[in-house]
Short mmCIF file of C-alpha atoms and ligand atoms in Angstrom, two decimals:
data_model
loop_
_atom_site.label_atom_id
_atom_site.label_comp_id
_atom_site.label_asym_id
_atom_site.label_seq_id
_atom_site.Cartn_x
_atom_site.Cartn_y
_atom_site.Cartn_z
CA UNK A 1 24.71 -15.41 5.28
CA UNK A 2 21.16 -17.03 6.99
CA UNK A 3 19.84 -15.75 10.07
CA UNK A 4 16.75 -16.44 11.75
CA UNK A 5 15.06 -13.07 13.41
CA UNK A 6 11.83 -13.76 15.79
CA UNK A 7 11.39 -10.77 17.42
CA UNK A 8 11.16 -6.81 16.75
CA UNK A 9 14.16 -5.92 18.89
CA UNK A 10 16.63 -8.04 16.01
CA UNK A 11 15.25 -5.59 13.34
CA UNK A 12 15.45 -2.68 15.36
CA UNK A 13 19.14 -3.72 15.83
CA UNK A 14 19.67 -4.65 12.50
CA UNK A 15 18.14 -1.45 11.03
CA UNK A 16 20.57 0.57 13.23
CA UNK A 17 23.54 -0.25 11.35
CA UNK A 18 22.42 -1.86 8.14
CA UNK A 19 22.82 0.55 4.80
CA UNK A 20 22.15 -2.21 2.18
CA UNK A 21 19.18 -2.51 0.38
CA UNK A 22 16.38 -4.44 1.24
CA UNK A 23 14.17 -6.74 -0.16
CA UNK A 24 10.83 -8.52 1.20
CA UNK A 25 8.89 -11.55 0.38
CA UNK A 26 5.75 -12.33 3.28
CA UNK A 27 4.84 -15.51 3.14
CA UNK A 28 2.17 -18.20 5.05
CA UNK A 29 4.97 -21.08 4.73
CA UNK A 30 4.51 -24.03 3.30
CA UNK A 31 7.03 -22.73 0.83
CA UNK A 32 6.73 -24.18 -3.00
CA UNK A 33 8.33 -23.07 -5.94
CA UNK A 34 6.03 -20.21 -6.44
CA UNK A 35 6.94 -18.56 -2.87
CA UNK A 36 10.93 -19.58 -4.07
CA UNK A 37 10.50 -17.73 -7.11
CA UNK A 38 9.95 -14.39 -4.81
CA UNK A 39 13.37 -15.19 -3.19
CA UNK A 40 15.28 -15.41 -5.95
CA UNK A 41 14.05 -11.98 -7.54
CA UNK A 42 14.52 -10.56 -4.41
CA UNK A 43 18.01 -11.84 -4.37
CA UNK A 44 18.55 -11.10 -7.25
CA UNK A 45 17.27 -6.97 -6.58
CA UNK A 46 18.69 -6.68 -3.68
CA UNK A 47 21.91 -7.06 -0.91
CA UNK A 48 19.42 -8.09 2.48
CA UNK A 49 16.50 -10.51 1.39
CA UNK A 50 14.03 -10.88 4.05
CA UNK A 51 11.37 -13.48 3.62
CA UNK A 52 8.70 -14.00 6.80
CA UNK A 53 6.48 -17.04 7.80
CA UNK A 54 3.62 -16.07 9.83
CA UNK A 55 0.00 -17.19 9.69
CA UNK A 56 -2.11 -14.11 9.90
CA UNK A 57 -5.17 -14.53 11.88
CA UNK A 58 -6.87 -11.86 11.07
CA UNK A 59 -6.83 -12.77 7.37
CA UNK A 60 -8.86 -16.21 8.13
CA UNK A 61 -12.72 -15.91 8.66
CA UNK A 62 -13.78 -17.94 11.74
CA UNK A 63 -14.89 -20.97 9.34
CA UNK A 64 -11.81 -21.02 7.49
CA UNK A 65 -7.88 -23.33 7.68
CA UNK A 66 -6.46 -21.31 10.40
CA UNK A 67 -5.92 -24.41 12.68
CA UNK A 68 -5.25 -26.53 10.07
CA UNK A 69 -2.93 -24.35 7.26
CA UNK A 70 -0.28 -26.84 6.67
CA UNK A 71 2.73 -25.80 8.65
CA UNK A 72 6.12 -27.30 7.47
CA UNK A 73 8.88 -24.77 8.66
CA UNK A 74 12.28 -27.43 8.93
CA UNK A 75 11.51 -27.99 5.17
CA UNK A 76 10.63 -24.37 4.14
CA UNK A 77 14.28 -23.43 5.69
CA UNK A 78 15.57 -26.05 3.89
CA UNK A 79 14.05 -24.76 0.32
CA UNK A 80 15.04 -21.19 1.91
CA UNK A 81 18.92 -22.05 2.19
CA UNK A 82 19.30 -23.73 -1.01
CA UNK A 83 18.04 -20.87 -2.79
CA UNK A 84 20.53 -18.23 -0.45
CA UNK A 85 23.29 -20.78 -1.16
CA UNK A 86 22.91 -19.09 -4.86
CA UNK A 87 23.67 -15.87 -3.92
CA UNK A 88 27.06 -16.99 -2.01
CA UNK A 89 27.43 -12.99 -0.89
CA UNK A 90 23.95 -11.96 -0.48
CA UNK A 91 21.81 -12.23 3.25
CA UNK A 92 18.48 -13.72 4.32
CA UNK A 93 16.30 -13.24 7.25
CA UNK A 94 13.75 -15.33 7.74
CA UNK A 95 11.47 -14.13 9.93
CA UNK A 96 9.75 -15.53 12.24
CA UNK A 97 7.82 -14.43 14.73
CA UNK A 98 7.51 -15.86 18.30
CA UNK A 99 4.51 -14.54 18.80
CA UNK A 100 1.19 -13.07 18.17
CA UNK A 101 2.31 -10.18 19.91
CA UNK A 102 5.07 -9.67 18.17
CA UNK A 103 2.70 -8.65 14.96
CA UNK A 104 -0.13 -7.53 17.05
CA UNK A 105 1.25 -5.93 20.66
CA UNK A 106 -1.26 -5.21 23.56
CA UNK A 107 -3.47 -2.12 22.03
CA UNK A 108 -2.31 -2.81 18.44
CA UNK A 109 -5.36 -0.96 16.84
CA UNK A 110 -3.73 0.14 13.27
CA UNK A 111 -6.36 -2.21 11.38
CA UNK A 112 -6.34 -1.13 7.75
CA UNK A 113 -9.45 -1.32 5.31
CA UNK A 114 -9.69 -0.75 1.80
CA UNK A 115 -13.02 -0.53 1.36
CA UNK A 116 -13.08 0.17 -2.45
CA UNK A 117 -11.66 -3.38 -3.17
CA UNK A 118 -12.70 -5.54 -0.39
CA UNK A 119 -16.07 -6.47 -1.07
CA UNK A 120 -16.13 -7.58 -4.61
CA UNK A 121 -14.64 -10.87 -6.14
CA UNK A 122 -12.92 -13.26 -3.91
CA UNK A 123 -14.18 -10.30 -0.93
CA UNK A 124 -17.53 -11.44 -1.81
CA UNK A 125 -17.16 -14.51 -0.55
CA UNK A 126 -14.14 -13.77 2.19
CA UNK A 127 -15.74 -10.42 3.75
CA UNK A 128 -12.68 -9.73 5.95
CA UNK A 129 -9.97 -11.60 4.14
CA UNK A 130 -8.32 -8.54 2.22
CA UNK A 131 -8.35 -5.87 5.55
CA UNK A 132 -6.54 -8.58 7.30
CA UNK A 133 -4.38 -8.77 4.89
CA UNK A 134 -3.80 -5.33 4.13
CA UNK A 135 -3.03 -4.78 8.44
CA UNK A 136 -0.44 -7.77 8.37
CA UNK A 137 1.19 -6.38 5.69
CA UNK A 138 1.18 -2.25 6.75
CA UNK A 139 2.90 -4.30 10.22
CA UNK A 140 5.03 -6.16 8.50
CA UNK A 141 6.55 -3.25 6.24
CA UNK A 142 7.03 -1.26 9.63
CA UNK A 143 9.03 -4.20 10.99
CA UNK A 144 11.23 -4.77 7.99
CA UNK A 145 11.37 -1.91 6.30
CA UNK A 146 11.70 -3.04 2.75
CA UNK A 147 13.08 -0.98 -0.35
CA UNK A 148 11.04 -3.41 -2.28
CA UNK A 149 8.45 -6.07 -1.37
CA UNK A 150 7.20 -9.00 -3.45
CA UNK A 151 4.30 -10.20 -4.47
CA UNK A 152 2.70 -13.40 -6.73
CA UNK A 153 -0.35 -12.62 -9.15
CA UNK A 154 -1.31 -16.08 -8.09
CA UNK A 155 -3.59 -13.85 -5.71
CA UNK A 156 -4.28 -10.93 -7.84
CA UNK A 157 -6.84 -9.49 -6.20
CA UNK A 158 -4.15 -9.12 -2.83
CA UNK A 159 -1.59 -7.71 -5.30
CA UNK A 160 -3.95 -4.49 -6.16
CA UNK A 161 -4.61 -4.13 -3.00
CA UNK A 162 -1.62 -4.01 -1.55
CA UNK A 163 -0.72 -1.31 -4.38
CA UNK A 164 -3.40 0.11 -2.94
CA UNK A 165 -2.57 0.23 0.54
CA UNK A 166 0.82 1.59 -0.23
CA UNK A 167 -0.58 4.85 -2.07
CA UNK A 168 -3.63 5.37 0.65
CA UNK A 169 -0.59 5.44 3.95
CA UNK A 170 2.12 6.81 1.01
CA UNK A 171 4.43 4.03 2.28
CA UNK A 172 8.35 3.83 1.06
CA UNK A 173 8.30 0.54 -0.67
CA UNK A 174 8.00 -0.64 -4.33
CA UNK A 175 5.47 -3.31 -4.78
CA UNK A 176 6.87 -5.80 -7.55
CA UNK A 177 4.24 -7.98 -9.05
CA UNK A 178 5.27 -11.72 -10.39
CA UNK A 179 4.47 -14.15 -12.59
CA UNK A 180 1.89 -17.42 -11.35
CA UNK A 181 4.36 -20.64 -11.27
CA UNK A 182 2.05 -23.92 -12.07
CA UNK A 183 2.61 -27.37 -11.68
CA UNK A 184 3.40 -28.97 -15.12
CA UNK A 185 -0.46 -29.80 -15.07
CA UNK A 186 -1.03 -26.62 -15.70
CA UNK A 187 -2.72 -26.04 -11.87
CA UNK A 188 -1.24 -22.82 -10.23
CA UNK A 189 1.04 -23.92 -7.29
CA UNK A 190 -0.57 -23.15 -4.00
CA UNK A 191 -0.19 -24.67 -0.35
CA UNK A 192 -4.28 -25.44 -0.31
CA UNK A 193 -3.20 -27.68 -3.16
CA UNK A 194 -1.74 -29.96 0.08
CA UNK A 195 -6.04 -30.91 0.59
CA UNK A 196 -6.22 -32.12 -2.53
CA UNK A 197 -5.71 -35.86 -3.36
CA UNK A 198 -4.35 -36.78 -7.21
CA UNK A 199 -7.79 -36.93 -8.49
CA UNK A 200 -8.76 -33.73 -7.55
CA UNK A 201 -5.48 -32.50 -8.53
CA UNK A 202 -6.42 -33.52 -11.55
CA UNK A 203 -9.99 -32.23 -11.81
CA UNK A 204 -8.36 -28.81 -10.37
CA UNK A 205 -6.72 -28.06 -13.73
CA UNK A 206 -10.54 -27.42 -15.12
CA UNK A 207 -9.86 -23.92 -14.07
CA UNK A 208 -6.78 -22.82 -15.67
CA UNK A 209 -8.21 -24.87 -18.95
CA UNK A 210 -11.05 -22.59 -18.58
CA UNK A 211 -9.36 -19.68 -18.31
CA UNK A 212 -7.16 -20.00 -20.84
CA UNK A 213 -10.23 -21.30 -23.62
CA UNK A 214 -11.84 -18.09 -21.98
CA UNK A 215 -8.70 -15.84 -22.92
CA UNK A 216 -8.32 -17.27 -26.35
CA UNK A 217 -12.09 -16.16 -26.47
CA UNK A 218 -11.47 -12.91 -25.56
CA UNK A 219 -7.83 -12.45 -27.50
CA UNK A 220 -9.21 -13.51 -30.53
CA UNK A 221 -12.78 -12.43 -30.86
CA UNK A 222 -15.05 -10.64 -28.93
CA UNK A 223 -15.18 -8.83 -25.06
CA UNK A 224 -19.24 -10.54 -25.61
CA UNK A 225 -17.94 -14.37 -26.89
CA UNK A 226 -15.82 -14.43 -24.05
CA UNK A 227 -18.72 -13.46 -21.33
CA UNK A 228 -21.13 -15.80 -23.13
CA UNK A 229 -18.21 -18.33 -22.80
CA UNK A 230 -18.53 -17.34 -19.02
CA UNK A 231 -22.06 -17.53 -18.48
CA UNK A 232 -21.63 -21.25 -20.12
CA UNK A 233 -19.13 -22.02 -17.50
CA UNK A 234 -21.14 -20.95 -14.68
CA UNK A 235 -23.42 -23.80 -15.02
CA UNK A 236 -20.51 -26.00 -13.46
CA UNK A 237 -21.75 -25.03 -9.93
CA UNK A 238 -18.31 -25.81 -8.78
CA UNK A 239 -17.12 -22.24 -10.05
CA UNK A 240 -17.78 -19.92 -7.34
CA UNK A 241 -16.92 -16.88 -9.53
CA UNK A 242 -15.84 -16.52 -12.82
CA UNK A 243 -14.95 -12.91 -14.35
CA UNK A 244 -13.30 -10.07 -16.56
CA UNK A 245 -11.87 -7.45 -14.71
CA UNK A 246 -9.69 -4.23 -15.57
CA UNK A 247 -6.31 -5.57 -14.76
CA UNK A 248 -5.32 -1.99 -13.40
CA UNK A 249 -8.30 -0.25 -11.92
CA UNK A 250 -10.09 -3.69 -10.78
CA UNK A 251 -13.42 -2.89 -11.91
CA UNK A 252 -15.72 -4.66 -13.68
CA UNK A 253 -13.98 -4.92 -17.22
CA UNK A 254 -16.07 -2.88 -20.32
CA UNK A 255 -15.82 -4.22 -24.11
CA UNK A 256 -13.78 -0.55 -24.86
CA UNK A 257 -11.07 -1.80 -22.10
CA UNK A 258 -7.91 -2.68 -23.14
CA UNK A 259 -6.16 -4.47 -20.23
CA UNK A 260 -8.19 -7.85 -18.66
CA UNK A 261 -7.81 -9.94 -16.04
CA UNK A 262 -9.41 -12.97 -16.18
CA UNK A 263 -10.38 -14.44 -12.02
CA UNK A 264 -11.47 -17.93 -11.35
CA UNK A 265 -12.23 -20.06 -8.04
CA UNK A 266 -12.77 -23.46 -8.48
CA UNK A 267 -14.20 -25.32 -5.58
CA UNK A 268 -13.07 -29.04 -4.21
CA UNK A 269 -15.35 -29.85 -1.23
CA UNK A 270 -13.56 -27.32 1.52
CA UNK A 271 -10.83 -26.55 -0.79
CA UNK A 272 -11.69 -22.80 -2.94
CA UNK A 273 -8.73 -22.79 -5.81
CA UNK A 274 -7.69 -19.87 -7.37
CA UNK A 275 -6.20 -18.61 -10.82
CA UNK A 276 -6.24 -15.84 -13.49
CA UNK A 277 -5.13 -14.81 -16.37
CA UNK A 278 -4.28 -11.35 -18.01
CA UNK A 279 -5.11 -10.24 -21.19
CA UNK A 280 -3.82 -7.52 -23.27
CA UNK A 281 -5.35 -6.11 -26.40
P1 AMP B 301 1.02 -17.27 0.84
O1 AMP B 301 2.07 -18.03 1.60
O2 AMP B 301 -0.02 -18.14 0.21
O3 AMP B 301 0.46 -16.11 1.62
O4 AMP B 301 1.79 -16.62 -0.40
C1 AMP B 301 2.90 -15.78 -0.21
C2 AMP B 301 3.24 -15.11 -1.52
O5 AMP B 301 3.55 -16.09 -2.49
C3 AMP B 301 2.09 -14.27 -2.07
O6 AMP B 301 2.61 -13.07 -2.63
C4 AMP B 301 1.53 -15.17 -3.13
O7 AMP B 301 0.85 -14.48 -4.17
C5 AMP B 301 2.79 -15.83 -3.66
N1 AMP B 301 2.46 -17.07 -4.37
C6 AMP B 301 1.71 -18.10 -3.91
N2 AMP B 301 1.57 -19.04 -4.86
C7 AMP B 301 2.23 -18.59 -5.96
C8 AMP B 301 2.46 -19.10 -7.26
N3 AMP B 301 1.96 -20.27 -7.67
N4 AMP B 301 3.20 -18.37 -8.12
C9 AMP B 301 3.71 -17.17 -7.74
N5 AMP B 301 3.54 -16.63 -6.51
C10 AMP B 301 2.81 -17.33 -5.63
#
């Protein structure tokens, strides 16, 4: 079954009688195969899959896409059937809202911060990205009310956060991480990729190279050879950040660490691209 829920009083309903378990995947639209891939585990988890499409403006910075975030919803339900048409006795909700009040109601003042991860890496650049985030999401959980919610490592940084978020307000839901899909290039799939035209595309998979020459680096010999191998990269003014993190705590990654994450943004004119890469020794 596919229905299409755009306001609060559906789930309300729906909650009332419903006893299956539920699964959630938010989403900007634009769908690719990376957002698709959160479907299918989720239908695969769970009897109720309920994916949403909503551009959060409080996640955008003033300067940022929030006019122009490509916006493509007859061909996201499209890719959103085909993949239910799978799972012949599972059902999806895609959610939609109708409005901004539907997420934010008159006196909605339950903004969330998480103040410990905000600031640093793509928060250094994005100040108020990740609190708008984390509200949406804290909304969007009270709306659906998921068993289990899913999330890509494409945006890593989001996925620890919303961990986060989920032990600060001890919410009900298990947070399920997934893999980054990529184009064959190599370049992580992403709807900013839509700005891009094929050259770029094609100077865009610099960053994954990089990251994987940096992992190699780092795999094979030393915590130091890989942050020289850094500092070497920086030169290329078009990284905005390059870095070794500790894939679990976030911080700063030390030589003695075991578990990395390896965070890139690679910029193309307005377009800030994203990737990373874990590491475990
Ligand atoms: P967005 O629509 O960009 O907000 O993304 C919605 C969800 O899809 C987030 O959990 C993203 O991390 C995830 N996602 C986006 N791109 C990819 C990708 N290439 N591989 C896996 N997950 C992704």
């Amino acid at each position: 079954m596919f229905e299409i829920y755009n306001t609060n009083q559906h789930f309300i309903d729906f909650h009332n009688s419903n006893k299956k378990s539920i699964g959630f995947v938010p989403t900007m639209g634009n769908l690719h195969q990376g957002h698709i891939s959160l479907l299918e585990k989720s239908l695969q988890e769970n009897e109720v899959s309920i994916l949403s499409i909503y551009v959060n403006p409080t996640q955008f910075a003033k300067n940022e896409d929030l006019s122009s975030y490509p916006r493509t919803l007859e061909e996201d339900l499209d890719k959103i059937k085909k993949m239910q048409e799978r799972f012949p006795n599972k059902n999806v909700i895609v959610f939609i809202p109708e409005n901004e009040t539907t997420i934010y109601p008159l006196g909605f003042n339950d903004f969330v911060t998480i103040p410990e991860l905000n600031q640093v890496s793509e928060g250094e650049i994005r100040p108020t990205h990740f609190d708008g985030v984390a509200t949406v999401v804290k909304r969007l959980f009270a709306i659906t009310k998921p068993n289990k919610a899913y999330f890509g490592k494409k945006d890593y940084q989001q996925l620890v956060i919303i961990k986060k978020l989920v032990e600060k307000e001890n919410l009900n839901v298990e947070i399920i991480g997934m893999p980054i899909i990529r184009e064959p290039s190599g370049l992580a799939m992403s709807s900013r990729n839509n700005y891009l035209s094929l050259i770029e595309k094609e100077e865009a998979t610099i960053l994954s190279k990089t990251l994987n020459t940096i992992a190699a680096e780092l795999q094979n010999n030393s915590f130091e050879s890989a942050i020289d191998l850094i500092n070497t990269n920086l030169k290329n003014k078009k990284f905005n950040y390059l870095e070794i993190r500790n894939s679990e705590s976030f911080e700063l990654a030390k030589a003695y660490d075991s578990n990395f994450v390896l965070l890139g943004n690679y910029q193309i004119q307005q377009t800030r691209l994203l990737d990373n890469i874990e590491v475990n020794k």
